[in-house]
PDB file of C-alpha atoms in Angstrom:
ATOM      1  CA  UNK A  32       0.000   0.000   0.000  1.00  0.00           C
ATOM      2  CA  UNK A  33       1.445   3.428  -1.049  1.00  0.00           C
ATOM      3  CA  UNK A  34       2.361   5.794   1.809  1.00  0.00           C
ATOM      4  CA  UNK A  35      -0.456   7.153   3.173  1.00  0.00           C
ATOM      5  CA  UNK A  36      -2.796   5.021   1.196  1.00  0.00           C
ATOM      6  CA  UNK A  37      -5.804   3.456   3.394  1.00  0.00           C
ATOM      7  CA  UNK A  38      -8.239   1.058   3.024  1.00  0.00           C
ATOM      8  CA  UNK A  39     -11.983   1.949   2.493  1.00  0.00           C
ATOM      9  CA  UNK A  40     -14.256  -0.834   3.191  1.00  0.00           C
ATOM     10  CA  UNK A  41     -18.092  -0.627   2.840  1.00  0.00           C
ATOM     11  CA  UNK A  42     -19.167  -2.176   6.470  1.00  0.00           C
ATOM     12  CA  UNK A  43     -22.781  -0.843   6.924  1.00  0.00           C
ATOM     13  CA  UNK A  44     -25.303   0.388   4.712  1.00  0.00           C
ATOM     14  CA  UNK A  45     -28.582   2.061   6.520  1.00  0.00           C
ATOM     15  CA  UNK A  46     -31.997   0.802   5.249  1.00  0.00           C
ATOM     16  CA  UNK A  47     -34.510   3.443   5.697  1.00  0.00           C
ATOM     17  CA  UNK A  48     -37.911   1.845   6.705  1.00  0.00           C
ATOM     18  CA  UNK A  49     -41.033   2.813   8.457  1.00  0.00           C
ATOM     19  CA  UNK A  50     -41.828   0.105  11.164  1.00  0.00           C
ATOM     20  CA  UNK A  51     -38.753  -1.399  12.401  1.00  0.00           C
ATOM     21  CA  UNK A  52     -40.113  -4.378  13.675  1.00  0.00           C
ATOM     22  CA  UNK A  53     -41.622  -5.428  10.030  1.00  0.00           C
ATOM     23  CA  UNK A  54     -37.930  -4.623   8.622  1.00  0.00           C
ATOM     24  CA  UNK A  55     -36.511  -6.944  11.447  1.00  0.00           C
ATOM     25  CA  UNK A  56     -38.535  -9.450  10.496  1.00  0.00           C
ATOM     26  CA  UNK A  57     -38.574  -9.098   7.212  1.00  0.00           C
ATOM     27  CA  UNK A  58     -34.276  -9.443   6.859  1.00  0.00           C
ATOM     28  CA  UNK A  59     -33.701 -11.951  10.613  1.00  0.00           C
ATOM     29  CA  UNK A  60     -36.983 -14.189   9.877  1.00  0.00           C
ATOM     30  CA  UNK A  61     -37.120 -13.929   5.890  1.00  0.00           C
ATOM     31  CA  UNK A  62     -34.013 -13.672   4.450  1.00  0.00           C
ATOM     32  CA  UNK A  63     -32.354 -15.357   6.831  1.00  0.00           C
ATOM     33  CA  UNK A  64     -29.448 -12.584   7.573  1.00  0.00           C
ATOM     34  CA  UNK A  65     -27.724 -12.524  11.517  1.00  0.00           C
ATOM     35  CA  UNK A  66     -29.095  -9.938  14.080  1.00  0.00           C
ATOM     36  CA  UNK A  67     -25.856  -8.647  15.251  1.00  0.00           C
ATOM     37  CA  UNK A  68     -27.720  -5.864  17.264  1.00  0.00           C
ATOM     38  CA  UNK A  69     -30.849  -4.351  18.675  1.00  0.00           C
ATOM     39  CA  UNK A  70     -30.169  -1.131  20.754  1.00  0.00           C
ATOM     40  CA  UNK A  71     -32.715   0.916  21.975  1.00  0.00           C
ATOM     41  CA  UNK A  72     -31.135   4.265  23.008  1.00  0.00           C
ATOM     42  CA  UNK A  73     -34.282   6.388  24.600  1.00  0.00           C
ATOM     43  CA  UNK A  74     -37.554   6.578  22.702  1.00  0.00           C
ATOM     44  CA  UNK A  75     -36.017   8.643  19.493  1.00  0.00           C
ATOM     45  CA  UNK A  76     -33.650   6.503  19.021  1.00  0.00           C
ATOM     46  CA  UNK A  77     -32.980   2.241  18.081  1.00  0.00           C
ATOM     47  CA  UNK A  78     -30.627   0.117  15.709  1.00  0.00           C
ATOM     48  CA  UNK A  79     -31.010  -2.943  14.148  1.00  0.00           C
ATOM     49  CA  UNK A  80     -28.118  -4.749  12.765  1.00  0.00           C
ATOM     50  CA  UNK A  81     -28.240  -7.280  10.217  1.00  0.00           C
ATOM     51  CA  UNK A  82     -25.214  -9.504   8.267  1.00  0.00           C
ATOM     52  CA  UNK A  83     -26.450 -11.441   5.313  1.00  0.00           C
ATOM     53  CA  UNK A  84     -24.544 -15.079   6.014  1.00  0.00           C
ATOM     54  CA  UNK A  85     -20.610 -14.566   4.194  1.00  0.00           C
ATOM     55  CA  UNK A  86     -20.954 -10.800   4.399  1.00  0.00           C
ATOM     56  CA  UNK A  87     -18.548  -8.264   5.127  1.00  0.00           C
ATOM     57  CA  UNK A  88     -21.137  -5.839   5.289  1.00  0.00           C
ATOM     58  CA  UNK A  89     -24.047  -4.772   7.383  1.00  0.00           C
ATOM     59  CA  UNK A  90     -27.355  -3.003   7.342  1.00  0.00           C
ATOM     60  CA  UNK A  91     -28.656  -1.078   9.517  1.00  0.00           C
ATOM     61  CA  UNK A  92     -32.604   0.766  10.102  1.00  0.00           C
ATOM     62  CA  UNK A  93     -34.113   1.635  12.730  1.00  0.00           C
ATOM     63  CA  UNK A  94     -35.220   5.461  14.086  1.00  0.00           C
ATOM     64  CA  UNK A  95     -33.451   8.006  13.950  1.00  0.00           C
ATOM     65  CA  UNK A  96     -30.236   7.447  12.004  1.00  0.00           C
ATOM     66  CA  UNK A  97     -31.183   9.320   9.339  1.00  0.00           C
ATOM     67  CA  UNK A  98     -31.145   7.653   5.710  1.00  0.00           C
ATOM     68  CA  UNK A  99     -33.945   8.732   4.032  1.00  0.00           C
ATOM     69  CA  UNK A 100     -37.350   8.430   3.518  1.00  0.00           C
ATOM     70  CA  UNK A 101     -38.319   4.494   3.541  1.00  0.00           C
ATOM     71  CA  UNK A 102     -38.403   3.190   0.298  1.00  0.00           C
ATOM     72  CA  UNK A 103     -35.464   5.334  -1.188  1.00  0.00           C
ATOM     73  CA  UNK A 104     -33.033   2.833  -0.942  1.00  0.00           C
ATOM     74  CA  UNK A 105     -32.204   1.568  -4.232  1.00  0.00           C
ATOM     75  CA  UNK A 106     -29.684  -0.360  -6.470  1.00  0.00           C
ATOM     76  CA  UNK A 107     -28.233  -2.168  -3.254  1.00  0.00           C
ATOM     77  CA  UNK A 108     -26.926  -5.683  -5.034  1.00  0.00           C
ATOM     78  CA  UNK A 109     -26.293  -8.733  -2.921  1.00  0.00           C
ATOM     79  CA  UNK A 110     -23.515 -11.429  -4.473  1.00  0.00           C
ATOM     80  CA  UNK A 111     -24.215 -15.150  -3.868  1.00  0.00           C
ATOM     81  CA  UNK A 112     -22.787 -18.280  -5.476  1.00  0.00           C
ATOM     82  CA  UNK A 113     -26.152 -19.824  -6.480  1.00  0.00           C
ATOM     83  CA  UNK A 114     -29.261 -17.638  -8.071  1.00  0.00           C
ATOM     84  CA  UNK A 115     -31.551 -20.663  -8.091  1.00  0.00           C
ATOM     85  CA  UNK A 116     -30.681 -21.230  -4.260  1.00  0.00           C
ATOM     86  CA  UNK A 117     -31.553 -17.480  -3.309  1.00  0.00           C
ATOM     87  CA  UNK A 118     -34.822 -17.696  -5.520  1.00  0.00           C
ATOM     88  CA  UNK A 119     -35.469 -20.803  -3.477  1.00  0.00           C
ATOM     89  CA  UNK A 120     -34.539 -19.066  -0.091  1.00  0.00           C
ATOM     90  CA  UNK A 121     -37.322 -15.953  -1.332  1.00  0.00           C
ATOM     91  CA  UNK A 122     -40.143 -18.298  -2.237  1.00  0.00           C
ATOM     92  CA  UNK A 123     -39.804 -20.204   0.931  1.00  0.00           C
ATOM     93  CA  UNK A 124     -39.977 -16.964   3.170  1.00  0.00           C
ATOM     94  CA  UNK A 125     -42.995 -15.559   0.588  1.00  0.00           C
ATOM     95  CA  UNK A 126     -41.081 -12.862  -0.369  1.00  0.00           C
ATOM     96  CA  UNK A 127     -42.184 -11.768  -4.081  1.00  0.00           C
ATOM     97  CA  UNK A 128     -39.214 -11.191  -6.775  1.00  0.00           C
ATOM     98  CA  UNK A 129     -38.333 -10.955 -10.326  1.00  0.00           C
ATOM     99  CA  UNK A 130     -37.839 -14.114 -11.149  1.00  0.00           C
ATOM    100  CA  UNK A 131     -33.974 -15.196 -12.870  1.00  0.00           C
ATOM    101  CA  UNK A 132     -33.209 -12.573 -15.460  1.00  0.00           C
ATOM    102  CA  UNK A 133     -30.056 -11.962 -17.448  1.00  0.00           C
ATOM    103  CA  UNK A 134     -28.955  -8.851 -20.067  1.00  0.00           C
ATOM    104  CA  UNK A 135     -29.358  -9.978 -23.982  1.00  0.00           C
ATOM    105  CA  UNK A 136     -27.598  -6.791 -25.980  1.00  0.00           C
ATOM    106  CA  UNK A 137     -28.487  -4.819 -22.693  1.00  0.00           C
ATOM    107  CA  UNK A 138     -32.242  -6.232 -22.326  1.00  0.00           C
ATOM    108  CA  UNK A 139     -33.338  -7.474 -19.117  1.00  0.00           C
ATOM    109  CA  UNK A 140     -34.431 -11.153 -20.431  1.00  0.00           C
ATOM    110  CA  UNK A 141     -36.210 -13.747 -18.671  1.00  0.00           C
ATOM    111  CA  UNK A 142     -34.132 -16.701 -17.129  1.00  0.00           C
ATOM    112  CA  UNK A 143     -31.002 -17.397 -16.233  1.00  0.00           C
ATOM    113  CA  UNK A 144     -27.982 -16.494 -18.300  1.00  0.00           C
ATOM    114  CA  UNK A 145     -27.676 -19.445 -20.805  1.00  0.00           C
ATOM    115  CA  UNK A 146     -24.309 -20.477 -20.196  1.00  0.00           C
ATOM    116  CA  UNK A 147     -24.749 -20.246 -16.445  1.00  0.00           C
ATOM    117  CA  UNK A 148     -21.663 -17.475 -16.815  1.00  0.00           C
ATOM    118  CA  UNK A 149     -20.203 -15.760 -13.423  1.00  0.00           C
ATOM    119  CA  UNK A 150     -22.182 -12.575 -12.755  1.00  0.00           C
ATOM    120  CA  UNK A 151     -24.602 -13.072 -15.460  1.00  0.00           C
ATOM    121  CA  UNK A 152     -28.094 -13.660 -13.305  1.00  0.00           C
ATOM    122  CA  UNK A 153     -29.511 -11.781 -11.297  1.00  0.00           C
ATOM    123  CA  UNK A 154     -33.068 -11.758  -9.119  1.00  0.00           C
ATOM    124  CA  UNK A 155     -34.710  -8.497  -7.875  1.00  0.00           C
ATOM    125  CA  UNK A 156     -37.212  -7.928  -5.087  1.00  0.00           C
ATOM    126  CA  UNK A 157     -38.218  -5.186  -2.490  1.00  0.00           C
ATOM    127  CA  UNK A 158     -38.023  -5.573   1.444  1.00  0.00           C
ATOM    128  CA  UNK A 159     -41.817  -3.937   2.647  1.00  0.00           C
ATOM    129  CA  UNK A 160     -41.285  -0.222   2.178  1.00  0.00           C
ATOM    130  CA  UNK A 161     -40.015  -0.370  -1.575  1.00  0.00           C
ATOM    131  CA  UNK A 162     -36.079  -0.375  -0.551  1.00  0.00           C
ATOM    132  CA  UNK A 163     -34.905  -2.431  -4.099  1.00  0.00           C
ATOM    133  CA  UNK A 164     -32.292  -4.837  -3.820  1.00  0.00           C
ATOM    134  CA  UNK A 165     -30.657  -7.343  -6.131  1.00  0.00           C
ATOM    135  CA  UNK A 166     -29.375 -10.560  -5.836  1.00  0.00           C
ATOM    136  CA  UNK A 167     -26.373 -11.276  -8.714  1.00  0.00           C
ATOM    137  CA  UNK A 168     -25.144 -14.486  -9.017  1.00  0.00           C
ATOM    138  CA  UNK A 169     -20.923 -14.196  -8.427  1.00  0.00           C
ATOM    139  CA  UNK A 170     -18.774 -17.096  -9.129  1.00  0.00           C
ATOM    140  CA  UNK A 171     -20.157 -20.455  -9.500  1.00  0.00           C
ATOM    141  CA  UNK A 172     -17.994 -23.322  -6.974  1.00  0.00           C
ATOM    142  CA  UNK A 173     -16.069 -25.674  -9.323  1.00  0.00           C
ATOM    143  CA  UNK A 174     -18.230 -28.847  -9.942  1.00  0.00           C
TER     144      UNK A 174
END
């Protein structure tokens, strides 16, 4: 690293939702991601902190830490080794979504990319307030 160089790591991302419970349960019970914390710091003010499984980063929602109006939140893209899995993982918790898509001469298309290439899939939902995520699918494990 160059003299005076640093790292900047992504560690936390802030959700902005509307009813903190629904968001808790939506990303601990639904998706499946760790509660690393619940604070409650006087009636203005609670965190919720969630790690999707592998992740290096967080998010976090609750009231008042600022981020927006709920809903704003968009573009955020999760990375997993298996599409099909994470489509499996939404269905099971209810959670509506796109579907498998993949780009054909920069169309979203239907399905999964045909040659099952890395980072050529991807699934999009929404948590409850309209925050849009999507899930890509990163490299696939050697068979």
């Amino acid at each position: 690293m160059a003299e005076g160089a640093m790292d900047w790591r992504i560690e936390v991302i802030v959700v902005p939702v509307s009813d903190v419970d629904r968001a808790k349960e939506f990303y601990v019970d639904g998706l499946g991601f760790r509660l690393d914390t619940d604070h409650v710091g006087g009636e203005h003010f609670r965190v919720v902190q969630v790690t999707p499984p592998g992740s290096g980063c967080s998010l976090a929602f609750g009231r008042g830490l600022g981020g927006g109006e709920p809903g704003t939140l968009k573009g955020t893209q999760f990375v997993v080794p298996d599409a099909r899995a994470a489509v499996a993982r939404l269905d099971e918790a209810g959670i509506s979504h796109s579907g498998l898509k993949h780009f054909v001469a920069g169309t979203m298309t239907d399905g999964p990319e045909p040659d099952d290439a890395d980072f050529g899939t991807f699934v999009f939902f929404d948590d409850p307030d309209g925050n849009s995520f999507a899930i890509q699918q990163g490299r696939r494990p050697a068979a």
